[in-house]
Backbone as JSON, one array per atom type, in Angstrom:
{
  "sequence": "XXXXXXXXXXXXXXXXXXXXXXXXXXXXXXXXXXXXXXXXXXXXXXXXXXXXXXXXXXXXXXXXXXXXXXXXXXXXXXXXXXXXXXXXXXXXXXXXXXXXXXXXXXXXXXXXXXXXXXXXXXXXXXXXXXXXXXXXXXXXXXXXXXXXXXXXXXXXXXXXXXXXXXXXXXXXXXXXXXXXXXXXXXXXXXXXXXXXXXXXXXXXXXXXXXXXXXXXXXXXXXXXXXXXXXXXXXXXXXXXXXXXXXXXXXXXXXXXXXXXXXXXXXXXXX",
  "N": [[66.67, 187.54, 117.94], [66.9, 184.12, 117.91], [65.49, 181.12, 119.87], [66.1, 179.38, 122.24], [67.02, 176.07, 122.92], [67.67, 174.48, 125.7], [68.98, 171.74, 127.09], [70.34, 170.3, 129.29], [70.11, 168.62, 132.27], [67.83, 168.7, 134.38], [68.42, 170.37, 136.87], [70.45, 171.94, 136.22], [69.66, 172.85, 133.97], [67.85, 174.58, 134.6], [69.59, 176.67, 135.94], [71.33, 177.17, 133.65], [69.02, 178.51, 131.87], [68.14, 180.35, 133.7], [70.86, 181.93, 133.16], [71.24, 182.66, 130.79], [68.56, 184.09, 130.2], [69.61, 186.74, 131.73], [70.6, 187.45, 130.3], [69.45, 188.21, 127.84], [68.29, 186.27, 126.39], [66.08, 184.19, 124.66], [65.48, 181.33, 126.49], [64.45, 178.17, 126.73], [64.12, 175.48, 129.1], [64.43, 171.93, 127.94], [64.89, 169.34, 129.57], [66.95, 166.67, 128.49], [67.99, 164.45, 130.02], [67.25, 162.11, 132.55], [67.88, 162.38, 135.9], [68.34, 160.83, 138.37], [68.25, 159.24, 142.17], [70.44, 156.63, 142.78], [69.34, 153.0, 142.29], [70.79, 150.58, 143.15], [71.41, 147.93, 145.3], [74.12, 146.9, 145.23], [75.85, 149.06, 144.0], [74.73, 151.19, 146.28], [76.21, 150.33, 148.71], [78.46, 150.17, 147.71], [79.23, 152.75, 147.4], [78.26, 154.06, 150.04], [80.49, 152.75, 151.27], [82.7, 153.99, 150.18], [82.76, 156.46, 151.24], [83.24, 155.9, 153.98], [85.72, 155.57, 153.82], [87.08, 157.73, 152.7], [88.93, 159.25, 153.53], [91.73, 157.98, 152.76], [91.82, 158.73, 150.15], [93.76, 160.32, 147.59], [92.27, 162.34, 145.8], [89.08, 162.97, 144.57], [87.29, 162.86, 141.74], [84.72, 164.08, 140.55], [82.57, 163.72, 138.15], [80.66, 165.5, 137.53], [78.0, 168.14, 138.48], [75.58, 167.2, 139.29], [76.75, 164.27, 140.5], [78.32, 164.96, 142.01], [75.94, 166.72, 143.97], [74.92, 164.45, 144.71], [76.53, 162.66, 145.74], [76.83, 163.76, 148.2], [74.52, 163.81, 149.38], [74.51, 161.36, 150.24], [75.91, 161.32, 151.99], [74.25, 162.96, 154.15], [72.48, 160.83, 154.5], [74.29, 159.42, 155.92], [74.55, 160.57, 158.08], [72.14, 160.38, 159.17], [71.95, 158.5, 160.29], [74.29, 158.51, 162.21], [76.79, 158.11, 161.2], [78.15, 160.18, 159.99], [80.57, 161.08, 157.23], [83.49, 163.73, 157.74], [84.15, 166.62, 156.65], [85.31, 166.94, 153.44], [88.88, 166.43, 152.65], [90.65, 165.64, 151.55], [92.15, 166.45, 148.19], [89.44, 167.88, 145.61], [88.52, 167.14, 142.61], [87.31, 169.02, 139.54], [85.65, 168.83, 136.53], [84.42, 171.51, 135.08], [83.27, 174.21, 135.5], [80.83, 174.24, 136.37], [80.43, 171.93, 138.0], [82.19, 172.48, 139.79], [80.88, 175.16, 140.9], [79.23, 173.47, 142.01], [80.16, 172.04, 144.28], [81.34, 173.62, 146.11], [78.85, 174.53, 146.64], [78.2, 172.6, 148.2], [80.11, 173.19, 150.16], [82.43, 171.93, 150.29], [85.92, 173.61, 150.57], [87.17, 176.32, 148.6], [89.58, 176.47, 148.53], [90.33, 173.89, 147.99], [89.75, 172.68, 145.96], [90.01, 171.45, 142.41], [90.24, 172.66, 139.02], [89.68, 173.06, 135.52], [91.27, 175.23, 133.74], [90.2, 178.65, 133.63], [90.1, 179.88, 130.73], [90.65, 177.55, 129.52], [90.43, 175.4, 126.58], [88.78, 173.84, 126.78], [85.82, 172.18, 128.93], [86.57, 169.28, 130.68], [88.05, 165.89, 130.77], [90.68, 165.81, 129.49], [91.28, 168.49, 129.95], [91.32, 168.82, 133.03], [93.35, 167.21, 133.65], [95.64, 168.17, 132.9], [95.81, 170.14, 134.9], [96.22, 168.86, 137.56], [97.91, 166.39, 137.45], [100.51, 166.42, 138.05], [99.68, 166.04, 140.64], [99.86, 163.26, 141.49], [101.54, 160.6, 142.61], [103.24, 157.63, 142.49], [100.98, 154.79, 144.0], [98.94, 156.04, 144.51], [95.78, 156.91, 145.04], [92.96, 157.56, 143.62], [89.14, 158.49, 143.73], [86.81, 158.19, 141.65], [83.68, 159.74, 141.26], [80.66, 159.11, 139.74], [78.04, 159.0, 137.33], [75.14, 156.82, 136.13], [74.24, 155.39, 133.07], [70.63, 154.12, 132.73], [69.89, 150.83, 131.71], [69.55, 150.56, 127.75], [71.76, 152.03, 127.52], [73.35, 152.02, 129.28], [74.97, 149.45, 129.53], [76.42, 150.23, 127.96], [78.34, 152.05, 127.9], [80.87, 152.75, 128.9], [82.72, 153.25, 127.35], [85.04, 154.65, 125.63], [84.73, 157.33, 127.06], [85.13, 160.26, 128.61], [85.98, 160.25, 131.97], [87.05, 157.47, 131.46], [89.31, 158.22, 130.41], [90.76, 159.92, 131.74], [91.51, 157.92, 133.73], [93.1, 156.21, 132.74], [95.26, 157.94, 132.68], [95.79, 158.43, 135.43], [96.45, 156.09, 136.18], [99.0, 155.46, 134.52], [100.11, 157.19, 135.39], [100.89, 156.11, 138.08], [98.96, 156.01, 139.87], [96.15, 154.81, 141.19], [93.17, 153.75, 140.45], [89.43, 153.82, 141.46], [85.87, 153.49, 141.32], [82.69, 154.63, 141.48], [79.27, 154.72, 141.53], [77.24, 157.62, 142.05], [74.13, 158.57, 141.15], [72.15, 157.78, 138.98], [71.11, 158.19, 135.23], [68.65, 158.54, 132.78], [66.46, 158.26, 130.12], [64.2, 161.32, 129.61], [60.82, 161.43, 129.82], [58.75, 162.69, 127.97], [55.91, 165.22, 128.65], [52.95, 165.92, 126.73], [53.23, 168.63, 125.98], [56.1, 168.98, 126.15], [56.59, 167.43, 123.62], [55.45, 168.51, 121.67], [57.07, 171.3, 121.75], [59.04, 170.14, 121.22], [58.95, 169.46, 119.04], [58.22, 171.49, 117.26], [60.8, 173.02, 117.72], [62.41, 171.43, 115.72], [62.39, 172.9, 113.53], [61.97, 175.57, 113.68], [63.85, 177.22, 113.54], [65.03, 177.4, 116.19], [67.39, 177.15, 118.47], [68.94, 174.4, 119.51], [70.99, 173.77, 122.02], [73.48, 171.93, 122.96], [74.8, 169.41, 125.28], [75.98, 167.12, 125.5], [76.17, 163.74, 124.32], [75.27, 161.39, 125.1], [71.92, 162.96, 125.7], [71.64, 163.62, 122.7], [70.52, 161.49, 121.66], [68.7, 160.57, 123.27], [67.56, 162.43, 122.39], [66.77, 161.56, 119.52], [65.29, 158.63, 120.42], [63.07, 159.7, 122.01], [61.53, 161.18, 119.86], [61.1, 159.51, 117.44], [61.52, 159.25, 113.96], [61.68, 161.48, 113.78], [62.38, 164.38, 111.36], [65.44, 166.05, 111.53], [66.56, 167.79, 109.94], [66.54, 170.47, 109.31], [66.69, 171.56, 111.66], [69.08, 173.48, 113.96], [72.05, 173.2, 116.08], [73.6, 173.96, 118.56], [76.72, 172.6, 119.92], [78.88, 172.18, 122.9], [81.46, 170.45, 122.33], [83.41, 168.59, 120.45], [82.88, 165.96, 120.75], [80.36, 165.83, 121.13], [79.11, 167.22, 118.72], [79.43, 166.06, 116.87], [78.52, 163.45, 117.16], [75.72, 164.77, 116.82], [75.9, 165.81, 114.18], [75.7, 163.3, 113.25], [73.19, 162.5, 114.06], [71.47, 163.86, 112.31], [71.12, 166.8, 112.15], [70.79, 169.67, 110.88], [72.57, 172.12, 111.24], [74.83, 172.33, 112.62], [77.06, 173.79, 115.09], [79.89, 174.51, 117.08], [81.14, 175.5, 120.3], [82.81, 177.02, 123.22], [81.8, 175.61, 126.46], [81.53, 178.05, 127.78], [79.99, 180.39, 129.67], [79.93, 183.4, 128.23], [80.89, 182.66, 125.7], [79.07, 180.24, 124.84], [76.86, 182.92, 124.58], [77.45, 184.62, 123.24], [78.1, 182.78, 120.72], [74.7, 182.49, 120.07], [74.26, 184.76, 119.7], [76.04, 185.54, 117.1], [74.32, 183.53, 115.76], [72.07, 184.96, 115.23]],
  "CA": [[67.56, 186.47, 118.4], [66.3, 182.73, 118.26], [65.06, 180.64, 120.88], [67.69, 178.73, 122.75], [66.55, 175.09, 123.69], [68.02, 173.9, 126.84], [68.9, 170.38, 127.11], [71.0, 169.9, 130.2], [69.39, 167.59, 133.2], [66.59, 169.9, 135.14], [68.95, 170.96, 137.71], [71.05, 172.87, 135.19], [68.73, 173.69, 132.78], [67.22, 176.0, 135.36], [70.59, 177.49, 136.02], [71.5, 177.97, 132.32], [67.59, 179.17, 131.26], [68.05, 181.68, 134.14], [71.93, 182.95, 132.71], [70.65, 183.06, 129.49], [67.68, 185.05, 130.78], [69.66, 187.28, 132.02], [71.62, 188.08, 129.15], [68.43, 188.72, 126.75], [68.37, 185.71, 125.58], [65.21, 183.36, 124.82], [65.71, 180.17, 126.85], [63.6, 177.19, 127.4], [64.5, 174.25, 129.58], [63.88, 170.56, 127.43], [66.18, 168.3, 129.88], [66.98, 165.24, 127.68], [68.76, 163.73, 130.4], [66.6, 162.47, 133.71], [68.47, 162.35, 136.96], [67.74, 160.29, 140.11], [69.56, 158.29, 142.56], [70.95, 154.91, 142.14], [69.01, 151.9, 143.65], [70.88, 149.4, 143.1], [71.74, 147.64, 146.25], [75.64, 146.88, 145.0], [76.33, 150.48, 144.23], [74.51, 152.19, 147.6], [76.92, 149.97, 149.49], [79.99, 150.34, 147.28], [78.89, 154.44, 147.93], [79.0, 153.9, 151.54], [81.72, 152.1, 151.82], [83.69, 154.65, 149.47], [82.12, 157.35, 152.24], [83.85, 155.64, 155.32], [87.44, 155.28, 153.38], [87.31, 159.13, 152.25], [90.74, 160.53, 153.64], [92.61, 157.28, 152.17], [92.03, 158.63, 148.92], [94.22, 161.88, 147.24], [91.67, 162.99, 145.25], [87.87, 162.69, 144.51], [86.81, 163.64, 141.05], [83.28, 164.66, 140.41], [82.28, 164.08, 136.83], [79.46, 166.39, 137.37], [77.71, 168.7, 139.79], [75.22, 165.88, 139.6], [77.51, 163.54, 140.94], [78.44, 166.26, 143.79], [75.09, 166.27, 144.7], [74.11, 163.1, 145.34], [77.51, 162.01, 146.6], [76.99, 164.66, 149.59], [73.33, 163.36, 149.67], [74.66, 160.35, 150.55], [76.71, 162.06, 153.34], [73.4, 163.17, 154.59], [71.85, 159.56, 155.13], [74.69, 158.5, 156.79], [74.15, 161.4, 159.11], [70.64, 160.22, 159.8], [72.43, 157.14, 161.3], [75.29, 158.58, 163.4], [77.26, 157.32, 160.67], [78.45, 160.91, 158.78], [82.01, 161.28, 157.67], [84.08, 164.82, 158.09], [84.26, 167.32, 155.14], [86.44, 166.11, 152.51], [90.02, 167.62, 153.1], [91.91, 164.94, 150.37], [91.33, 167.09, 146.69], [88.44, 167.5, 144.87], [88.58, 167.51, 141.12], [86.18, 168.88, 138.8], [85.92, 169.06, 134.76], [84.62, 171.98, 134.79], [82.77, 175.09, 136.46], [79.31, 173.64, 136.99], [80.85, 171.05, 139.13], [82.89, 173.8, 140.9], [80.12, 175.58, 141.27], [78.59, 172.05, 143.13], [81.49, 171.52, 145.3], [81.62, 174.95, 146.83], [77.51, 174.87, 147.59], [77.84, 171.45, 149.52], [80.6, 173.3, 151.67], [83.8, 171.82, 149.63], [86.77, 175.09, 150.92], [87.4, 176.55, 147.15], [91.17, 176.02, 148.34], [90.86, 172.33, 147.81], [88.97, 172.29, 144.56], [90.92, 171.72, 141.46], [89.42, 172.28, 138.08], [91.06, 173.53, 134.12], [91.44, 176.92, 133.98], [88.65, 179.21, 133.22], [89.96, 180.25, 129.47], [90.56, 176.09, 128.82], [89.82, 175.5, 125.26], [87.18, 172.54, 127.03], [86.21, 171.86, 130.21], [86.33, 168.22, 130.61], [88.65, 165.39, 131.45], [91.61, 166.46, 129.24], [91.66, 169.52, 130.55], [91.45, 169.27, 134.41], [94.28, 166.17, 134.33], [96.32, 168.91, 133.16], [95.88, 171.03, 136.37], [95.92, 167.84, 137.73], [98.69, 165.5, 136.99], [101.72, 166.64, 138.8], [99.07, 165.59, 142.22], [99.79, 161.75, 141.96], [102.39, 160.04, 142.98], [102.64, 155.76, 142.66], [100.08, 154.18, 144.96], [98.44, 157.26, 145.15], [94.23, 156.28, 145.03], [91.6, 158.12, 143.7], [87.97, 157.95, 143.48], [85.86, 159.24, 140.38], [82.12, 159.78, 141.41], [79.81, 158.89, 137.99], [76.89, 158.31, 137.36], [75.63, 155.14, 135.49], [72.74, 155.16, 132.63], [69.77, 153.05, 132.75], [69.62, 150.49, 130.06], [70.19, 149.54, 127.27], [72.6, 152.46, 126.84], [74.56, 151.39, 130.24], [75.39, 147.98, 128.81], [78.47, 150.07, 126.84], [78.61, 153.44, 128.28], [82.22, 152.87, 129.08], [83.74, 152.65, 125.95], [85.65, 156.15, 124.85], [84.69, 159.18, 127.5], [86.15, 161.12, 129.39], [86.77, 159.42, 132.86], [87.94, 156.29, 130.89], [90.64, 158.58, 129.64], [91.62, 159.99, 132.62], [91.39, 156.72, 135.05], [94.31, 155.55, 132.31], [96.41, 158.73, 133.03], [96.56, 158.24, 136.22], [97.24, 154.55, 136.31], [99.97, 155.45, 133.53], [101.11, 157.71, 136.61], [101.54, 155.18, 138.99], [97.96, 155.89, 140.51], [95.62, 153.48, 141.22], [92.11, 154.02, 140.37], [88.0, 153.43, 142.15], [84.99, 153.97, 140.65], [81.3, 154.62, 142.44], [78.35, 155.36, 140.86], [76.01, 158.22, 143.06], [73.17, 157.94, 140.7], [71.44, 157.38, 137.51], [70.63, 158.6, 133.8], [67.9, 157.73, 132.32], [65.51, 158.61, 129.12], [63.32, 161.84, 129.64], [59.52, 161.22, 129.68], [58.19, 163.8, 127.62], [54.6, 165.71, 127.93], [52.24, 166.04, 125.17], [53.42, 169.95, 125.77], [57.49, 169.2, 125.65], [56.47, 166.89, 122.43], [55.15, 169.52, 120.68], [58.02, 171.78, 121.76], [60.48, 169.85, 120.36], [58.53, 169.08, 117.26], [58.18, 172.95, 116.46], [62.42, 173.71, 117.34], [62.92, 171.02, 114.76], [62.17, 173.5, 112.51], [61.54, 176.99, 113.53], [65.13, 178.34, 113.56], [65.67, 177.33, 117.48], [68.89, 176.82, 118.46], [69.61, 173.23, 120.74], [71.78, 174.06, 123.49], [73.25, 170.63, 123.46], [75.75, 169.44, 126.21], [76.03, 165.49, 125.81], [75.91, 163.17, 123.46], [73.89, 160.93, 125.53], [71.3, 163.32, 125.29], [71.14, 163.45, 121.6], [70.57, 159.95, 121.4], [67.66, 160.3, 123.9], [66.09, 162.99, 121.78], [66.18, 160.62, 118.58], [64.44, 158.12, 121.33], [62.15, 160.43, 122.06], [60.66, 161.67, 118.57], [61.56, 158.69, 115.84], [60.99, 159.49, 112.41], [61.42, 162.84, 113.08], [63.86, 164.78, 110.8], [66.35, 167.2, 112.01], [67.4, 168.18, 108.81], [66.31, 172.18, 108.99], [67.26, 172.04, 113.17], [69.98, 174.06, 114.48], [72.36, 172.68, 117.11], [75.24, 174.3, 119.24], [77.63, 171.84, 120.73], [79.59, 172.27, 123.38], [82.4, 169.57, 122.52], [83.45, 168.07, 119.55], [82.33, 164.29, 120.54], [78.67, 166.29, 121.23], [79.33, 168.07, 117.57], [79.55, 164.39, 115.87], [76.74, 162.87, 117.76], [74.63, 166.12, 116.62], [75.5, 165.48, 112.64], [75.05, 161.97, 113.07], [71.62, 162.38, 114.6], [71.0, 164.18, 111.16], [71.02, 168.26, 112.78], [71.24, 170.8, 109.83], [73.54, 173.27, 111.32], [75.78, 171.9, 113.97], [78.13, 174.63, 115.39], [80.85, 174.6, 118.04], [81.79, 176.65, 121.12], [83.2, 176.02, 124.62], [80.78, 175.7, 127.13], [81.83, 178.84, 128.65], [79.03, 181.66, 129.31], [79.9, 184.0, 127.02], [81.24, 181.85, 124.19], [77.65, 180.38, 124.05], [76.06, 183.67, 124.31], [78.08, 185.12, 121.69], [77.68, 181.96, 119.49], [73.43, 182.57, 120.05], [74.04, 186.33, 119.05], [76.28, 185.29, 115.96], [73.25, 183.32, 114.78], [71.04, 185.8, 114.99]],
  "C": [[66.76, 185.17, 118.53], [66.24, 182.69, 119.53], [66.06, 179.29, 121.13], [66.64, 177.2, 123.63], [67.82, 174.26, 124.77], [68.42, 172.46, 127.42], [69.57, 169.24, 128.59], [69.65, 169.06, 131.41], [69.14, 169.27, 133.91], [67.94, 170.9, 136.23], [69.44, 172.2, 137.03], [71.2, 173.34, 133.91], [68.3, 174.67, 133.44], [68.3, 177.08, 135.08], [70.77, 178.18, 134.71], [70.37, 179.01, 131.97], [67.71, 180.59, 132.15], [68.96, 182.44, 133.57], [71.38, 183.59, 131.69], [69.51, 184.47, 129.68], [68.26, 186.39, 130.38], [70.45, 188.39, 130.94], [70.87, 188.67, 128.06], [68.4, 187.9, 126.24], [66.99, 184.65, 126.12], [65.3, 182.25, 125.0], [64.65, 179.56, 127.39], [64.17, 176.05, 127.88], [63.66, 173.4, 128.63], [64.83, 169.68, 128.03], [65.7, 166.94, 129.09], [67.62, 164.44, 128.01], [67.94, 163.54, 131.98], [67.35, 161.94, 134.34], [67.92, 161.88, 137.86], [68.45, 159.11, 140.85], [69.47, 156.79, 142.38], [70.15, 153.96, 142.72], [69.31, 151.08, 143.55], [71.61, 148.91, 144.28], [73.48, 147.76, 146.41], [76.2, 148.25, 145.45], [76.07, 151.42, 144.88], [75.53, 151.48, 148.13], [78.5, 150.28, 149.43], [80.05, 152.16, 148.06], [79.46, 154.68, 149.18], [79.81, 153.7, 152.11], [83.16, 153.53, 151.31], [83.5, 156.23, 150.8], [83.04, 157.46, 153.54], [85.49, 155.49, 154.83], [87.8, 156.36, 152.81], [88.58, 159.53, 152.37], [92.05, 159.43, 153.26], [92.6, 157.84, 150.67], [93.04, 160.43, 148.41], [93.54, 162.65, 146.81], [90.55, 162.35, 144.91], [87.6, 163.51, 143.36], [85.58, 163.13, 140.51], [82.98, 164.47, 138.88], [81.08, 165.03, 136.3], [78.65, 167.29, 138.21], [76.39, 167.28, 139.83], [75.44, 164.76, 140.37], [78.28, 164.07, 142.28], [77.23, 165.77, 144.55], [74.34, 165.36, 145.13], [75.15, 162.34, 145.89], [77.2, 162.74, 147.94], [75.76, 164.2, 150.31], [73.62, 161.95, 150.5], [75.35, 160.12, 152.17], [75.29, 162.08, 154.54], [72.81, 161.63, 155.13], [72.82, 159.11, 155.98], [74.42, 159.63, 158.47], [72.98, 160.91, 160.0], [71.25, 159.2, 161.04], [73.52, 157.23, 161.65], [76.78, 158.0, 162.6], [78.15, 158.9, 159.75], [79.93, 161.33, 158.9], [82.78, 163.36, 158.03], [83.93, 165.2, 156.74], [85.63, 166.71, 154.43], [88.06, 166.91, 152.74], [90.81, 166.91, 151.5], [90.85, 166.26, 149.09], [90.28, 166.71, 146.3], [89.1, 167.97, 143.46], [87.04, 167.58, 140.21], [86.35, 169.69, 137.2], [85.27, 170.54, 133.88], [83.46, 173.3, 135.86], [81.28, 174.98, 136.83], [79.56, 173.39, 138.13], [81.71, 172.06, 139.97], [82.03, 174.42, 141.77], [79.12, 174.38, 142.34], [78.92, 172.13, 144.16], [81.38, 172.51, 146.1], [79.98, 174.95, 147.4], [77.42, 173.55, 148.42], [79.03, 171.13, 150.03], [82.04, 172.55, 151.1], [84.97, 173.02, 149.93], [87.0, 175.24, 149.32], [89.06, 175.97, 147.13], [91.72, 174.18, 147.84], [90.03, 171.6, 146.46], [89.68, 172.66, 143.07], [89.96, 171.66, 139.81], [90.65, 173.38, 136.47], [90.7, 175.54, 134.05], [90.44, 177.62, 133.58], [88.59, 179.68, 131.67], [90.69, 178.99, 129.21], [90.33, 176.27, 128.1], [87.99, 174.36, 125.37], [87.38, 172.27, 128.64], [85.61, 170.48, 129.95], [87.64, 167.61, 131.05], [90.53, 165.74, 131.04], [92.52, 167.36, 129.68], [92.06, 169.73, 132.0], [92.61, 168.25, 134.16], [95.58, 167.43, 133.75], [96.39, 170.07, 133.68], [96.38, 170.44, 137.15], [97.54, 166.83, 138.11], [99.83, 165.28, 137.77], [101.09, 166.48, 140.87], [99.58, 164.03, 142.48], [100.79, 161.6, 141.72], [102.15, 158.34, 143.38], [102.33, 155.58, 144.26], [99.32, 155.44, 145.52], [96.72, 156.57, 144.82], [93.43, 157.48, 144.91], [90.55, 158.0, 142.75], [87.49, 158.94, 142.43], [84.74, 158.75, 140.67], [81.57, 159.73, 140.09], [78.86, 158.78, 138.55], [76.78, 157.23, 136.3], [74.44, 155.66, 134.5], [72.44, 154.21, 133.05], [70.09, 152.14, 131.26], [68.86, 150.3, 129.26], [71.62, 150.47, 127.51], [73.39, 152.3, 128.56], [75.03, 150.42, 130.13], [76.87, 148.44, 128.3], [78.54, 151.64, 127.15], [79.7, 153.83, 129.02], [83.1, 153.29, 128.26], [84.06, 154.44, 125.29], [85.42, 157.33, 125.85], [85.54, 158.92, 128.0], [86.93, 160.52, 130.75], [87.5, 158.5, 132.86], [89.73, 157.13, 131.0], [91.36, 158.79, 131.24], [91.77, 159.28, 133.67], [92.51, 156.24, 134.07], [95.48, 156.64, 132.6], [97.12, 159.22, 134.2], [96.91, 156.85, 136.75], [98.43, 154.39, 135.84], [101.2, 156.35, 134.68], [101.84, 157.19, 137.69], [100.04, 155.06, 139.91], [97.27, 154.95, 140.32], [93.72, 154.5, 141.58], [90.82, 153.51, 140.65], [87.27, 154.17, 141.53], [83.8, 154.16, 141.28], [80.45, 155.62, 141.95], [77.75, 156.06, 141.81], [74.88, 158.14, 142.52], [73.03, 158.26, 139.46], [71.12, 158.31, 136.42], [69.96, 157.72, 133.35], [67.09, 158.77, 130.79], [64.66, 159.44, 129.66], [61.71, 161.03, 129.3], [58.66, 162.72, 129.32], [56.84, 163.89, 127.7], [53.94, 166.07, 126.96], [53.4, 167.65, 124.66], [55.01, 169.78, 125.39], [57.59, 168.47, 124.28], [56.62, 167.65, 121.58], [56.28, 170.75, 120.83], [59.6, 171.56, 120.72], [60.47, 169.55, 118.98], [58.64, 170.45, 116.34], [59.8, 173.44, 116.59], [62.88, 172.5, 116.42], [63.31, 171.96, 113.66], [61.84, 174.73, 112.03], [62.61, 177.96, 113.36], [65.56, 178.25, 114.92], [67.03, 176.45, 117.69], [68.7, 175.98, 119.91], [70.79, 173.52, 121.43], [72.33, 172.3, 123.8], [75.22, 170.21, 123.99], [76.6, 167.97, 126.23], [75.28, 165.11, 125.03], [74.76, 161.97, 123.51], [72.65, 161.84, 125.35], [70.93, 163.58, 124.1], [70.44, 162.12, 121.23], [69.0, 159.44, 121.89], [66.49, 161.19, 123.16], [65.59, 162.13, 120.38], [65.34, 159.49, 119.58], [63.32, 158.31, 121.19], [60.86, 160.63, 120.88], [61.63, 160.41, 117.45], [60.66, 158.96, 115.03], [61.16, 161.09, 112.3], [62.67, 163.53, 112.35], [64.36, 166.07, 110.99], [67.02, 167.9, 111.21], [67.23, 169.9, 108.55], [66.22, 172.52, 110.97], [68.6, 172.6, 113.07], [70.7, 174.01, 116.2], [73.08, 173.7, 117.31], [75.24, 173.37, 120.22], [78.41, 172.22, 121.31], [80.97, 171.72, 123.3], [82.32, 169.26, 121.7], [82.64, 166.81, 119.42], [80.89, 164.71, 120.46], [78.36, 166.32, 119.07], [78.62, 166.62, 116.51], [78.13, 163.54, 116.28], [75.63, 163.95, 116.8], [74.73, 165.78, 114.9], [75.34, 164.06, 112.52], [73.7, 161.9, 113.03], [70.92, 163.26, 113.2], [70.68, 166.0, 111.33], [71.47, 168.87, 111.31], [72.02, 171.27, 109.27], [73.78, 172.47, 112.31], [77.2, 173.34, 114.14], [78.81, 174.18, 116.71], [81.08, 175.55, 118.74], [82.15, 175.69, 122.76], [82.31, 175.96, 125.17], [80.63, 176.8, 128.48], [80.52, 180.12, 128.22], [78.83, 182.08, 128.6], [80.2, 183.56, 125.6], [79.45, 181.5, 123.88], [76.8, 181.67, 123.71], [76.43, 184.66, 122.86], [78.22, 184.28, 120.28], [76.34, 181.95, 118.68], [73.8, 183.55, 119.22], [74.34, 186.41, 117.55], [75.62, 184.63, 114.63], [71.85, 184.21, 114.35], [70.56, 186.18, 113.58]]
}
């Protein structure tokens, strides 16, 4: 069975590298996406502020367990300063079972966590607004937690995903939509050792594990000049899929980003 490269941000590269593990399968973490919180003065305050106006809103969706955990983190500082609000009671929404899996370890009740069904064809924004949809009602308000890249590629990192879409479907509802970054994406800083990692699954038959299109983008970054033309991707998502033959990938395949779909996509390449 190939060797499964890992690409998700550290947090949940561990997680995956361990499922995988567990399944028999050869996984290495390469996160191609680095995570850390926001500092920009604007958006700690907007944070805070979005913190103390919590039970005005219907729903709070999470675009990521990422975005869980550093919104709750944020909970935590206000704690330091006598300042911390109540557990969330208005909905949570999340795109897909990562972020579920977030919500529920920083104490979210499962009863108030809405996400697309577990045999979805995708988990993402599509999918949860139809779980979703029949919640808002005009002047209804809710907040979508993001994160922001660093730039250049935050300059236009609006333009086509997923939250876009669904911050128009519920405006189209009558809802009224807030935005608040918890923190940042940025460009990996690779070691000599993840260099050479990624220079040898160009070309050994390892299969990219790849989750986000931003992260393709960061591995051309990363290694220019190098050619991907005898690599082997699996995409989780079509928009990933397209990024992945753009970036010049070999083999690009498709599956959901559900457990066994990838593990049975690995096995099928075997």
């Amino acid at each position: 069975m190939p060797r499964v490269i890992v690409t998700r941000p550290a947090r949940e590269a561990a997680h995956w590298v361990q499922l995988l593990g567990a399944r028999g399968v050869d996984a290495v973490a390469l996160p191609l996406i680095a995570i850390g919180p926001c500092r920009d003065a604007a958006a700690e305050q907007a944070l805070t502020q979005a913190h103390v106006r919590l039970a005005q809103y219907r729903a709070l969706m999470f675009v990521s367990g990422n975005a869980v955990v550093h919104f709750f983190e944020q909970n935590k500082v206000l704690a330091l300063a006598g300042k911390a609000q109540p557990a969330i009671k208005t909905r949570a929404w999340a795109p897909g079972p990562g972020t579920v899996r977030a919500l529920e370890q920083a104490g979210v009740p499962s009863g108030c966590i809405d996400g697309p069904a577990p045999d979805a064809p995708q988990f993402d924004s599509e999918a949860l607004w139809q779980q979703v949809a029949t919640q808002i009602r005009p002047g209804d308000r809710v907040l979508i937690v993001r994160g922001r890249s660093a730039p250049p590629q935050g300059e236009h990192e609006s333009q086509g995903n997923g939250r876009d879409w669904l911050a128009r479907q519920i405006e189209a509802a009558g809802g009224m939509v807030e935005f608040v970054v918890a923190y940042q994406r940025g460009a990996p800083h690779f070691s000599a050792h993840e260099v050479a990692l990624a220079q040898q699954a160009a070309h050994d038959g390892s299969i990219w594990l790849l989750s986000s299109s931003e992260a393709v983008a960061h591995l051309a970054e990363a290694l220019p000049g190098q050619h991907w033309g005898a690599a082997h991707a699996l995409a989780t998502h079509p928009r990933i899929a397209e990024a992945a033959r753009a970036a010049g990938f070999g083999v690009v395949r498709e599956c959901r980003p559900a457990l066994e779909d990838v593990v049975a996509s690995i096995e099928s390449a075997a």
